[in-house]
Coordinates of C-alpha atoms and ligand atoms in Angstrom, one line a residue:
M1 CA 0.0 -59.2 43.6
I2 CA -0.4 -55.5 44.6
K3 CA 2.8 -53.7 44.6
S4 CA 3.7 -51.1 47.2
I5 CA 4.9 -47.8 45.8
A6 CA 8.6 -47.3 45.3
I7 CA 9.9 -44.1 47.0
L8 CA 9.6 -41.3 44.6
I9 CA 12.5 -39.0 44.3
S10 CA 10.9 -35.7 44.0
N11 CA 13.1 -32.9 45.0
L12 CA 11.5 -30.6 42.4
N13 CA 8.3 -29.1 43.7
K14 CA 5.7 -27.6 41.5
T15 CA 6.9 -24.0 42.0
N16 CA 10.4 -25.0 41.0
I17 CA 9.2 -26.5 37.8
I18 CA 7.1 -23.4 37.0
S19 CA 9.9 -21.0 37.7
Q20 CA 12.5 -23.1 36.0
A21 CA 10.2 -23.2 33.0
K22 CA 9.9 -19.5 33.0
Y23 CA 13.5 -18.6 33.0
T24 CA 15.0 -21.2 30.6
T25 CA 14.6 -18.9 27.7
S26 CA 16.4 -15.7 28.1
V27 CA 15.0 -14.3 24.8
L28 CA 11.8 -12.5 25.2
P29 CA 8.8 -13.7 23.2
Q30 CA 7.9 -11.8 20.1
F31 CA 5.1 -9.2 20.4
S32 CA 1.7 -10.9 19.9
S33 CA 0.6 -8.1 17.6
E34 CA 3.5 -8.9 15.2
K35 CA 3.5 -12.7 15.6
Y36 CA -0.2 -12.9 14.8
A37 CA -0.5 -9.7 12.6
V38 CA -3.2 -8.0 14.6
K39 CA -4.2 -4.3 14.0
R40 CA -4.6 -2.0 17.0
K41 CA -8.2 -0.9 17.4
N42 CA -9.0 2.8 17.8
F43 CA -8.6 3.2 21.6
G44 CA -7.2 6.1 23.5
I45 CA -3.5 6.3 24.2
L46 CA -2.3 6.6 27.8
K47 CA -1.2 10.1 28.7
S48 CA 0.6 11.4 31.8
A49 CA -2.6 12.9 33.0
D50 CA -4.2 9.5 33.0
V51 CA -1.3 8.1 35.1
E52 CA -1.8 11.0 37.5
Y53 CA -5.5 10.2 37.8
F54 CA -4.8 6.5 38.5
K55 CA -2.3 7.5 41.2
S56 CA -4.9 9.7 42.8
V57 CA -7.3 6.7 43.0
L58 CA -4.8 4.0 44.0
S59 CA -1.8 4.6 46.2
E60 CA 1.4 5.3 44.1
D61 CA 2.9 1.9 44.8
R62 CA -0.1 0.2 43.2
V63 CA 0.5 1.9 39.9
L64 CA 3.4 0.3 38.0
T65 CA 4.9 2.2 35.0
D66 CA 8.5 1.3 35.1
E67 CA 9.3 -0.9 32.0
S68 CA 11.0 -3.7 33.9
D69 CA 8.2 -3.8 36.5
V70 CA 5.5 -4.0 33.9
L71 CA 7.3 -6.6 31.7
P72 CA 6.1 -9.8 33.6
F73 CA 2.5 -8.7 33.3
N74 CA 2.9 -8.5 29.5
I75 CA 4.0 -12.1 29.1
D76 CA 1.8 -15.1 29.5
W77 CA 2.6 -18.3 31.4
I78 CA 3.7 -20.3 28.3
K79 CA 5.6 -17.4 26.9
N80 CA 3.7 -17.4 23.7
C81 CA 2.0 -14.0 23.9
R82 CA 3.6 -10.7 24.7
G83 CA 1.8 -7.4 25.0
Q84 CA 3.0 -3.8 25.1
S85 CA 1.2 -2.3 28.1
K86 CA 2.8 0.7 29.7
I87 CA 1.0 0.4 33.0
V88 CA -0.3 -2.1 35.6
L89 CA -2.9 -1.1 38.2
K90 CA -3.5 -3.1 41.3
P91 CA -6.8 -2.1 42.9
K92 CA -7.6 -3.2 46.5
T93 CA -11.3 -2.6 46.5
T94 CA -14.4 -2.9 44.3
D95 CA -14.8 0.9 44.5
E96 CA -11.3 1.4 43.1
V97 CA -12.0 -1.1 40.2
S98 CA -15.2 0.9 39.5
Q99 CA -13.4 4.2 39.4
I100 CA -10.7 2.9 37.1
L101 CA -13.2 1.4 34.7
S102 CA -15.5 4.4 34.6
Y103 CA -12.5 6.6 33.8
C104 CA -11.2 4.2 31.1
N105 CA -14.6 3.9 29.5
K106 CA -15.0 7.7 29.3
N107 CA -11.5 8.0 27.8
R108 CA -11.8 4.9 25.5
L109 CA -8.8 3.4 27.2
A110 CA -8.7 -0.4 26.8
V111 CA -8.1 -2.7 29.7
C112 CA -7.0 -6.3 30.3
P113 CA -8.2 -7.9 33.6
Q114 CA -5.6 -10.2 35.0
G115 CA -5.6 -12.8 37.9
G116 CA -2.7 -15.2 38.4
N117 CA -1.7 -15.0 34.8
T118 CA -1.7 -18.8 34.5
G119 CA -4.2 -18.8 31.6
L120 CA -3.1 -20.8 28.6
V121 CA -4.8 -19.1 25.7
G122 CA -3.3 -15.6 25.9
G123 CA -6.4 -14.0 27.4
S124 CA -4.6 -12.7 30.5
V125 CA -2.0 -10.4 28.9
P126 CA -2.5 -7.3 26.7
V127 CA -2.1 -7.5 23.0
F128 CA -1.2 -3.8 22.5
D129 CA -1.1 -1.2 25.2
E130 CA -4.2 -2.2 27.2
I131 CA -4.0 -1.2 30.8
V132 CA -3.5 -4.3 33.0
I133 CA -5.9 -4.4 36.0
N134 CA -4.3 -7.0 38.2
L135 CA -6.4 -8.3 41.1
V136 CA -3.6 -9.6 43.3
H137 CA -4.4 -7.2 46.1
M138 CA -8.1 -8.1 46.2
N139 CA -7.3 -11.1 48.4
K140 CA -9.6 -10.9 51.5
I141 CA -11.8 -13.7 52.7
I142 CA -15.1 -12.1 53.6
S143 CA -17.0 -14.9 55.3
L144 CA -17.4 -18.7 55.6
D145 CA -20.6 -20.4 56.7
D146 CA -19.5 -23.8 57.8
I147 CA -23.0 -25.1 57.9
S148 CA -24.0 -24.4 54.3
G149 CA -20.3 -24.4 53.1
A150 CA -20.7 -21.0 51.5
L151 CA -17.4 -19.1 51.2
V152 CA -17.4 -15.4 50.2
C153 CA -14.1 -13.8 49.1
E154 CA -12.5 -11.3 46.9
A155 CA -11.6 -12.3 43.3
G156 CA -7.8 -12.1 43.8
C157 CA -7.6 -14.9 46.4
I158 CA -5.3 -17.6 45.4
L159 CA -7.0 -21.0 45.1
E160 CA -4.5 -22.8 47.2
N161 CA -4.8 -20.3 50.0
L162 CA -8.6 -20.6 50.0
D163 CA -8.3 -24.4 50.0
N164 CA -6.0 -24.3 53.1
Y165 CA -8.4 -21.9 54.8
V166 CA -11.6 -23.9 54.3
R167 CA -9.8 -27.2 55.2
D168 CA -9.5 -25.9 58.7
H169 CA -13.3 -25.9 58.7
N170 CA -13.5 -29.4 57.3
L171 CA -14.4 -28.2 53.8
I172 CA -12.6 -28.2 50.5
M173 CA -12.7 -26.0 47.4
P174 CA -14.8 -27.6 44.7
L175 CA -12.0 -27.3 42.2
D176 CA -8.4 -28.2 42.2
L177 CA -6.2 -27.3 39.2
G178 CA -2.7 -27.9 38.3
A179 CA -2.0 -24.2 38.7
K180 CA -3.6 -23.8 42.2
G181 CA -0.5 -22.2 43.8
S182 CA -0.9 -19.1 41.5
C183 CA -4.3 -18.9 40.0
H184 CA -6.9 -16.6 41.4
I185 CA -10.5 -17.6 42.1
G186 CA -11.6 -14.7 40.0
G187 CA -9.4 -16.0 37.1
N188 CA -10.9 -19.5 37.6
I189 CA -14.4 -18.1 37.4
S190 CA -13.6 -15.9 34.4
T191 CA -12.3 -19.0 32.6
N192 CA -14.8 -21.5 34.1
A193 CA -11.8 -23.6 35.1
G194 CA -12.3 -27.3 35.3
G195 CA -9.5 -29.2 36.8
L196 CA -8.9 -32.5 38.3
R197 CA -12.1 -33.2 40.2
L198 CA -14.8 -31.8 38.0
L199 CA -16.0 -35.4 37.5
R200 CA -17.1 -35.4 41.2
Y201 CA -17.8 -31.8 42.1
G202 CA -19.1 -30.4 38.8
N203 CA -18.1 -27.2 37.1
L204 CA -18.2 -23.7 38.4
H205 CA -21.6 -23.0 36.9
G206 CA -22.8 -25.3 39.7
S207 CA -20.7 -24.4 42.6
V208 CA -20.5 -20.6 42.2
L209 CA -23.4 -19.2 44.3
G210 CA -22.9 -15.5 43.6
I211 CA -20.7 -12.9 42.0
E212 CA -20.0 -9.2 42.3
A213 CA -18.7 -7.8 39.0
V214 CA -17.9 -4.3 37.6
K215 CA -19.2 -3.5 34.2
A216 CA -17.2 -1.5 31.6
D217 CA -18.8 1.8 32.6
G218 CA -17.9 1.2 36.3
T219 CA -21.4 0.0 37.5
V220 CA -21.0 -2.5 40.2
V221 CA -23.4 -5.5 39.5
D222 CA -24.3 -7.1 42.8
C223 CA -25.3 -10.8 42.3
L224 CA -23.4 -11.8 45.5
R225 CA -26.0 -14.2 47.0
T226 CA -25.1 -17.3 48.9
L227 CA -28.3 -19.3 48.2
K228 CA -28.3 -22.6 46.5
K229 CA -31.6 -22.0 45.0
D230 CA -32.6 -18.7 43.5
N231 CA -34.9 -18.7 40.5
T232 CA -35.6 -15.0 40.4
G233 CA -35.2 -14.0 36.8
Y234 CA -32.2 -14.3 34.5
H235 CA -29.2 -16.2 36.0
L236 CA -26.9 -13.3 35.5
K237 CA -23.9 -14.6 37.5
H238 CA -23.4 -17.2 34.7
L239 CA -22.6 -14.4 32.2
F240 CA -19.4 -13.7 34.1
I241 CA -18.4 -17.4 34.5
G242 CA -16.2 -18.3 31.5
S243 CA -16.5 -14.9 29.8
E244 CA -12.7 -14.3 30.2
G245 CA -12.9 -10.7 31.3
T246 CA -14.8 -9.5 28.3
L247 CA -18.1 -8.6 30.0
G248 CA -16.9 -7.4 33.4
V249 CA -14.3 -7.6 36.1
V250 CA -15.2 -10.1 38.8
T251 CA -14.5 -8.6 42.2
K252 CA -16.2 -10.9 44.7
V253 CA -17.3 -14.5 44.6
A254 CA -19.5 -16.7 46.7
I255 CA -18.7 -20.4 46.2
H256 CA -20.1 -23.6 47.7
C257 CA -17.4 -25.7 49.4
P258 CA -18.1 -29.5 49.7
A259 CA -17.2 -31.3 52.9
L260 CA -13.6 -32.4 53.3
P261 CA -13.5 -36.1 52.5
K262 CA -12.5 -38.1 55.5
A263 CA -10.9 -40.8 53.4
V264 CA -8.9 -40.4 50.2
S265 CA -7.5 -43.3 48.2
L266 CA -5.6 -43.3 45.0
G267 CA -4.8 -45.9 42.4
F268 CA -2.2 -45.7 39.6
F269 CA -2.6 -48.3 36.9
G270 CA -1.0 -49.4 33.7
V271 CA -3.3 -50.2 30.8
E272 CA -2.6 -52.0 27.5
N273 CA -4.6 -49.8 25.0
F274 CA -7.2 -47.1 24.9
E275 CA -10.1 -49.4 24.4
N276 CA -9.3 -51.1 27.7
L277 CA -9.0 -47.7 29.3
L278 CA -12.5 -46.8 28.3
K279 CA -13.8 -50.1 29.6
L280 CA -12.0 -49.4 32.9
Y281 CA -13.7 -46.0 33.1
K282 CA -17.1 -47.6 32.7
S283 CA -16.3 -50.2 35.3
A284 CA -14.9 -47.6 37.7
K285 CA -18.2 -45.7 37.6
S286 CA -20.3 -48.7 38.5
S287 CA -17.8 -50.3 41.0
L288 CA -16.8 -47.1 42.8
G289 CA -20.0 -45.2 42.4
E290 CA -20.3 -42.0 44.4
I291 CA -16.8 -42.1 45.8
L292 CA -15.1 -41.8 42.4
S293 CA -13.6 -38.3 42.4
A294 CA -11.1 -38.3 39.5
F295 CA -10.3 -40.5 36.5
E296 CA -7.3 -39.2 34.7
M297 CA -5.3 -40.7 31.9
A298 CA -1.8 -40.1 30.4
D299 CA -0.2 -41.9 27.6
N300 CA 3.3 -43.4 27.8
K301 CA 5.0 -40.4 26.2
S302 CA 3.5 -37.9 28.6
I303 CA 4.6 -39.9 31.6
S304 CA 8.1 -40.8 30.3
L305 CA 8.8 -37.2 29.3
T306 CA 7.6 -35.9 32.6
V307 CA 9.5 -38.5 34.7
E308 CA 12.7 -37.8 32.6
N309 CA 12.5 -34.0 32.6
C310 CA 11.4 -33.5 36.2
K311 CA 13.6 -36.2 37.6
L312 CA 10.8 -38.1 39.1
S313 CA 10.3 -41.9 39.3
N314 CA 7.4 -43.9 38.0
P315 CA 6.0 -46.1 40.7
I316 CA 4.9 -48.8 38.3
G317 CA 6.5 -50.2 35.2
D318 CA 6.4 -49.1 31.6
Y319 CA 3.0 -49.2 30.0
P320 CA 1.3 -47.8 26.9
F321 CA -1.3 -45.9 29.0
Y322 CA -1.6 -44.8 32.6
V323 CA -4.8 -44.2 34.7
L324 CA -5.0 -42.4 37.9
I325 CA -8.2 -43.0 39.9
E326 CA -9.0 -41.1 43.1
T327 CA -11.8 -41.7 45.6
H328 CA -13.2 -39.3 48.1
G329 CA -15.4 -40.8 50.7
S330 CA -16.2 -40.9 54.4
D331 CA -15.0 -44.3 55.5
E332 CA -11.4 -45.2 55.1
T333 CA -11.7 -49.0 55.5
H334 CA -14.8 -49.2 53.3
D335 CA -13.3 -47.0 50.6
S336 CA -9.9 -48.6 50.3
E337 CA -11.5 -52.0 50.4
K338 CA -13.7 -51.0 47.4
L339 CA -10.7 -49.6 45.5
N340 CA -8.6 -52.7 46.2
R341 CA -11.4 -55.0 45.2
F342 CA -11.7 -53.0 42.0
L343 CA -8.0 -53.4 41.3
S344 CA -7.9 -57.2 41.8
Q345 CA -11.1 -57.6 39.8
E346 CA -9.7 -55.7 36.9
M347 CA -6.3 -57.2 37.1
E348 CA -8.0 -60.5 36.7
S349 CA -10.1 -59.3 33.8
G350 CA -6.9 -58.0 32.2
L351 CA -8.0 -54.4 32.0
I352 CA -5.3 -53.4 34.4
L353 CA -1.8 -54.8 33.7
D354 CA -0.3 -53.6 36.9
G355 CA -1.0 -51.0 39.5
T356 CA -0.7 -49.7 43.0
V357 CA -3.3 -48.4 45.5
T358 CA -2.5 -46.2 48.4
S359 CA -4.3 -44.2 51.2
E360 CA -1.1 -42.7 52.6
P361 CA -1.1 -38.9 52.2
A362 CA 2.6 -38.7 51.2
K363 CA 2.3 -41.4 48.6
I364 CA -0.9 -39.8 47.2
K365 CA 0.9 -36.5 46.9
N366 CA 3.7 -38.1 45.0
I367 CA 1.5 -39.7 42.5
W368 CA -0.6 -36.6 41.9
H369 CA 2.7 -34.8 41.6
I370 CA 3.6 -36.8 38.5
R371 CA 0.2 -36.1 37.0
E372 CA 0.4 -32.4 37.8
S373 CA 4.0 -32.1 36.5
I374 CA 3.0 -33.2 33.0
A375 CA 1.8 -29.6 32.4
G376 CA 5.2 -28.0 33.0
A377 CA 7.4 -30.8 31.8
G378 CA 7.3 -30.1 28.0
L379 CA 8.3 -26.5 28.6
I380 CA 11.7 -27.4 29.9
N381 CA 13.0 -28.5 26.6
G382 CA 11.7 -26.3 23.9
Y383 CA 8.3 -25.0 22.6
V384 CA 4.9 -26.7 23.2
F385 CA 1.8 -26.3 21.1
K386 CA -1.0 -27.1 23.5
Y387 CA -4.5 -28.1 22.7
D388 CA -7.4 -28.5 25.1
V389 CA -10.3 -30.1 23.5
S390 CA -13.5 -32.0 24.4
L391 CA -14.2 -35.1 22.3
P392 CA -16.8 -37.9 22.5
L393 CA -15.1 -40.6 24.6
R394 CA -15.1 -43.0 21.6
N395 CA -12.9 -40.6 19.6
Y396 CA -11.0 -39.4 22.6
Y397 CA -7.5 -40.7 21.7
D398 CA -7.8 -40.9 17.9
L399 CA -6.7 -37.3 17.4
V400 CA -3.3 -38.0 19.1
L401 CA -2.7 -40.9 16.6
T402 CA -3.8 -38.8 13.6
L403 CA -1.5 -35.9 14.7
R404 CA 1.5 -38.2 15.2
T405 CA 1.2 -39.4 11.6
R406 CA 0.7 -35.8 10.4
V407 CA 3.7 -34.2 12.2
G408 CA 6.1 -37.2 11.7
D409 CA 9.4 -36.5 13.3
R410 CA 9.0 -32.8 13.5
A411 CA 7.7 -33.0 17.0
R412 CA 6.6 -35.3 19.8
V413 CA 2.8 -35.6 20.3
Y414 CA 1.3 -36.8 23.5
G415 CA -2.1 -36.7 25.2
Y416 CA -3.3 -36.8 28.7
G417 CA -6.3 -35.5 30.5
H418 CA -9.6 -35.7 32.3
V419 CA -11.2 -38.8 30.8
G420 CA -14.2 -38.5 33.0
D421 CA -15.1 -35.2 31.4
G422 CA -14.2 -36.1 27.8
N423 CA -11.4 -33.5 28.0
I424 CA -8.0 -34.3 26.5
H425 CA -4.9 -32.1 26.5
I426 CA -2.8 -32.7 23.4
N427 CA 0.7 -31.3 23.4
V428 CA 3.0 -31.1 20.5
S429 CA 6.5 -30.5 21.7
A430 CA 9.1 -29.2 19.4
S431 CA 12.6 -27.8 19.8
K432 CA 11.3 -24.3 18.9
Y433 CA 8.3 -22.4 17.6
S434 CA 8.0 -22.7 13.8
K435 CA 5.4 -21.3 11.4
E436 CA 5.6 -24.4 9.3
L437 CA 4.6 -26.7 12.2
Y438 CA 1.9 -24.2 13.3
A439 CA 0.4 -24.4 9.8
I440 CA 0.5 -28.2 9.9
L441 CA -1.4 -28.2 13.2
E442 CA -4.0 -25.4 12.8
P443 CA -6.7 -25.3 11.7
F444 CA -6.4 -29.0 11.0
I445 CA -6.8 -30.0 14.6
Y446 CA -10.0 -27.8 15.0
E447 CA -11.5 -29.3 11.8
E448 CA -11.0 -32.8 13.2
V449 CA -12.6 -31.8 16.5
A450 CA -15.6 -30.2 14.7
K451 CA -16.1 -33.3 12.6
V452 CA -16.9 -35.4 15.7
G453 CA -18.9 -32.6 17.4
G454 CA -16.2 -31.8 20.0
S455 CA -15.3 -28.5 21.5
I456 CA -12.1 -26.6 20.4
S457 CA -11.7 -25.3 24.0
A458 CA -12.8 -27.6 26.8
E459 CA -11.5 -25.7 29.8
H460 CA -8.9 -23.1 28.9
G461 CA -11.2 -20.7 27.1
V462 CA -10.9 -18.8 23.8
G463 CA -8.7 -16.0 24.9
F464 CA -6.5 -14.3 22.3
R465 CA -5.5 -17.6 20.5
K466 CA -8.8 -19.0 19.5
P467 CA -11.4 -16.4 18.4
Q468 CA -10.8 -17.1 14.7
F469 CA -11.6 -20.8 15.4
I470 CA -14.7 -20.3 17.7
H471 CA -17.0 -21.0 14.8
Y472 CA -15.9 -24.6 14.8
S473 CA -17.8 -25.0 18.1
K474 CA -20.3 -22.1 18.1
D475 CA -23.2 -21.7 15.8
K476 CA -23.7 -18.3 14.0
T477 CA -26.9 -17.5 16.0
A478 CA -25.1 -18.2 19.3
L479 CA -22.2 -16.0 18.2
Q480 CA -24.6 -13.2 17.3
L481 CA -26.2 -13.4 20.8
M482 CA -22.6 -13.2 22.3
R483 CA -22.0 -10.0 20.2
D484 CA -25.3 -8.5 21.3
L485 CA -24.5 -9.1 25.0
K486 CA -21.0 -7.6 24.5
Q487 CA -22.5 -4.6 22.9
S488 CA -25.0 -4.1 25.7
M489 CA -22.5 -4.6 28.5
D490 CA -19.4 -3.0 27.0
P491 CA -20.5 -0.7 24.2
N492 CA -17.0 0.8 23.7
G493 CA -15.4 -2.6 23.7
I494 CA -12.7 -1.6 26.3
L495 CA -12.8 -4.9 28.2
N496 CA -10.2 -7.3 27.0
P497 CA -10.3 -6.4 23.3
Y498 CA -8.9 -8.9 20.7
K499 CA -10.1 -11.8 22.9
V500 CA -12.9 -14.3 22.7
L501 CA -15.1 -12.7 20.0
P502 CA -13.8 -12.8 16.5
D503 CA -13.9 -9.7 14.4
V504 CA -16.9 -9.6 12.1
P505 CA -15.7 -10.7 8.7
D506 CA -15.8 -7.9 6.0
I507 CA -18.4 -9.8 3.9
E508 CA -20.8 -9.8 6.8
K509 CA -20.4 -6.0 7.4
D510 CA -22.9 -3.9 5.6
Ligands
FAD1 C1 0.2 -25.8 35.3 C2 -1.2 -25.4 34.9 C3 -2.2 -26.3 35.0 C4 -3.5 -25.9 34.7 N1 -4.5 -26.8 34.8 C5 -5.8 -26.4 34.5 C6 -6.8 -27.3 34.7 O1 -6.7 -28.4 35.2 N2 -8.1 -26.9 34.4 C7 -8.3 -25.7 33.9 O2 -9.5 -25.4 33.6 N3 -7.3 -24.8 33.7 C8 -6.1 -25.2 34.0 N4 -5.1 -24.3 33.8 C9 -5.3 -23.0 33.1 C10 -5.5 -21.8 34.1 O3 -4.8 -22.0 35.2 C11 -6.9 -21.5 34.4 O4 -7.5 -21.0 33.2 C12 -7.1 -20.5 35.5 O5 -8.5 -20.5 35.9 C13 -6.7 -19.1 35.2 O6 -6.7 -18.3 36.4 P1 -5.8 -17.0 36.6 O7 -6.1 -16.4 37.9 O8 -4.4 -17.4 36.4 O9 -6.3 -16.1 35.4 P2 -5.5 -15.3 34.3 O10 -4.6 -16.2 33.5 O11 -4.9 -14.1 34.9 O12 -6.7 -14.8 33.4 C14 -7.5 -15.7 32.6 C15 -8.6 -14.9 31.9 O13 -9.5 -14.5 32.9 C16 -9.6 -13.0 32.8 N5 -9.6 -12.6 34.3 C17 -8.8 -12.9 35.3 N6 -9.2 -12.5 36.4 C18 -10.4 -11.8 36.2 C19 -11.4 -11.1 37.0 N7 -11.2 -11.0 38.3 N8 -12.4 -10.6 36.4 C20 -12.6 -10.7 35.0 N9 -11.7 -11.4 34.2 C21 -10.6 -11.9 34.8 C22 -8.3 -12.6 32.1 O14 -8.6 -11.4 31.4 C23 -8.1 -13.7 31.1 O15 -8.9 -13.6 30.0 C24 -3.7 -24.6 34.1 C25 -2.7 -23.7 34.0 C26 -1.4 -24.1 34.3 C27 -0.3 -23.1 34.2
NAG2 C1 -8.4 -22.2 39.7 O1 -7.5 -22.5 38.6 C2 -6.3 -23.1 39.1 C3 -5.4 -23.2 37.9 O2 -6.0 -23.8 36.8 C4 -6.7 -24.4 39.8 O3 -5.5 -25.0 40.2 C5 -7.6 -24.2 40.9 O4 -8.0 -25.3 41.5 C6 -8.7 -23.4 40.5 N1 -9.5 -23.0 41.7 C7 -10.8 -23.1 41.8 C8 -11.4 -22.7 43.1 O5 -11.4 -23.6 40.9
NAG3 C1 7.2 -45.8 26.5 O1 8.0 -44.8 26.0 C2 9.4 -45.0 26.1 C3 10.1 -43.7 25.8 O2 9.6 -43.1 24.6 C4 9.7 -46.2 25.3 O3 11.1 -46.4 25.4 C5 8.9 -47.4 25.7 O4 9.2 -48.5 24.8 C6 7.5 -47.1 25.7 N1 6.8 -48.2 26.3 C7 5.6 -48.7 25.9 C8 5.0 -49.8 26.7 O5 4.9 -48.2 25.0
NAG4 C1 0.7 -29.7 27.7 O1 -0.3 -28.8 27.6 C2 -1.0 -28.4 28.7 C3 -2.2 -27.6 28.4 O2 -3.0 -28.1 27.4 C4 0.0 -27.7 29.6 O3 -0.7 -27.3 30.8 C5 1.2 -28.5 29.8 O4 2.2 -27.6 30.3 C6 1.8 -29.2 28.6 N1 2.6 -30.2 29.0 C7 3.7 -30.5 28.4 C8 4.5 -31.7 29.0 O5 4.2 -29.8 27.6

């Protein structure tokens, strides 16, 4: 009854899809400031003396000012936002970051911290002429304690490189995102990235043990401890997790790495409707218990579009919904038996229409590859409006259906995501960006999310694109405390301006 997996033709690897996506449009995106009608705040303007100063702190090759060199740092991954920065700085040490910030703060020069520039809400690129501080050269691994699992490294380390490094010590990184080949651990922390295995390993507020960060005035805040338990006053490291570069530049990180699972199994299933999918989730939690490491869903449209655009092949037939279940455990026989028993039980009950289970690394990789390709797939043929929201599980898929009715044949709407975390990604894919479609989608989508008590940004953050919508998910009193913290840590507002915090509406100003 259980099918073996057909061979997947996957000659496109992830990097190919990403670079292909980047260069299909030869036209540069419009400047964010014009597209979204933003006014420049009263910051200083870069002078040649400033450039000279930066060259004296960094070596000359780590100060980019040539227009074509700077361009890629001004454009975000989805080519939606474009800044007008004249300069990119690439510090190598915390001390260099501190000197840069202290100088910028004195001269009221705004900055934009940048990691792998894979962020999806426009937070990682400047809006006007902010100085880009890119952490790509801060990529040293400092230490690894293979007993406790504590890894200490610089913020610019690429996630995938860290994962490969700790694997040699039988550990894994507690997170794994679709962008792991380019995102930086510092960027992950600044966005509190979630990813594919949050269900099992929790979010970064749990796994980050310590942080070193530089405040706007250049002060280095040392919270770089590697202890699991440390209740000595305020939990300051959390301020930097998810604050998207608005409170400080993260320079070093201590993170807890769980043990490398000895046995990994994967199931890919077809399901009739969303109600059954939820029942299957509930059943997976009780049948698979502690070995369940991921429960992902994608609707028919996500998979068919991805398979078509990326020239992959779907290992099972055509179904309304797909579920990917992964287990991480310590006993191969025991774990795959458990997963196979789950599959037969739920095929009998009718919750699973058809499916396949595998423990072979190559096959596992191919199935994950389909799931991870969904992200880039929509970019290949046009413009994608992306939404990343948390919803109560009962309402999880309703929004996709509501939006389909609302946009009609103007665009294709599809949903996929991390069911286990109540996090759905909804993409609206059109042939090109249009203001008309934008107005149909926003703020409608955020109003719908707020109605059921969801979050308008589950894992991608607020960035440049969502500050005006933050009130749908944050109470006034909470927003005020955010403003107070910002004022205290960055009184001149030089760190990533125009991001995260909305401007105070004129009626509330005295
Ligand atoms: C294909 C794909 C799949 C993705 N999948 C997921 C997913 O599953 N889960 C998820 O949560 N996200 C996902 N993302 C979103 C994105 O990759 C994450 O938000 C990631 O954590 C960003 O890391 P980065 O290094 O690229 O940061 P950037 O994009 O460079 O920056 C993101 C924000 O953090 C700030 N920042 C960066 N580095 C620092 C630093 N050292 N100190 C202070 N501030 C800093 C920037 O100013 C910006 O506001 C995905 C993106 C892509 C392209
Ligand atoms: C960082 O974010 C990227 C991209 O979203 C993800 O692939 C990766 O797993 C994350 N790394 C960590 C350590 O969370
Ligand atoms: C899945 O989508 C494809 C392409 O849009 C469509 O042809 C097919 O009928 C759909 N199948 C199901 C089961 O919904
Ligand atoms: C859908 O949106 C997500 C983010 O919400 C993005 O990562 C992905 O590229 C998009 N996928 C498609 C097929 O457009």
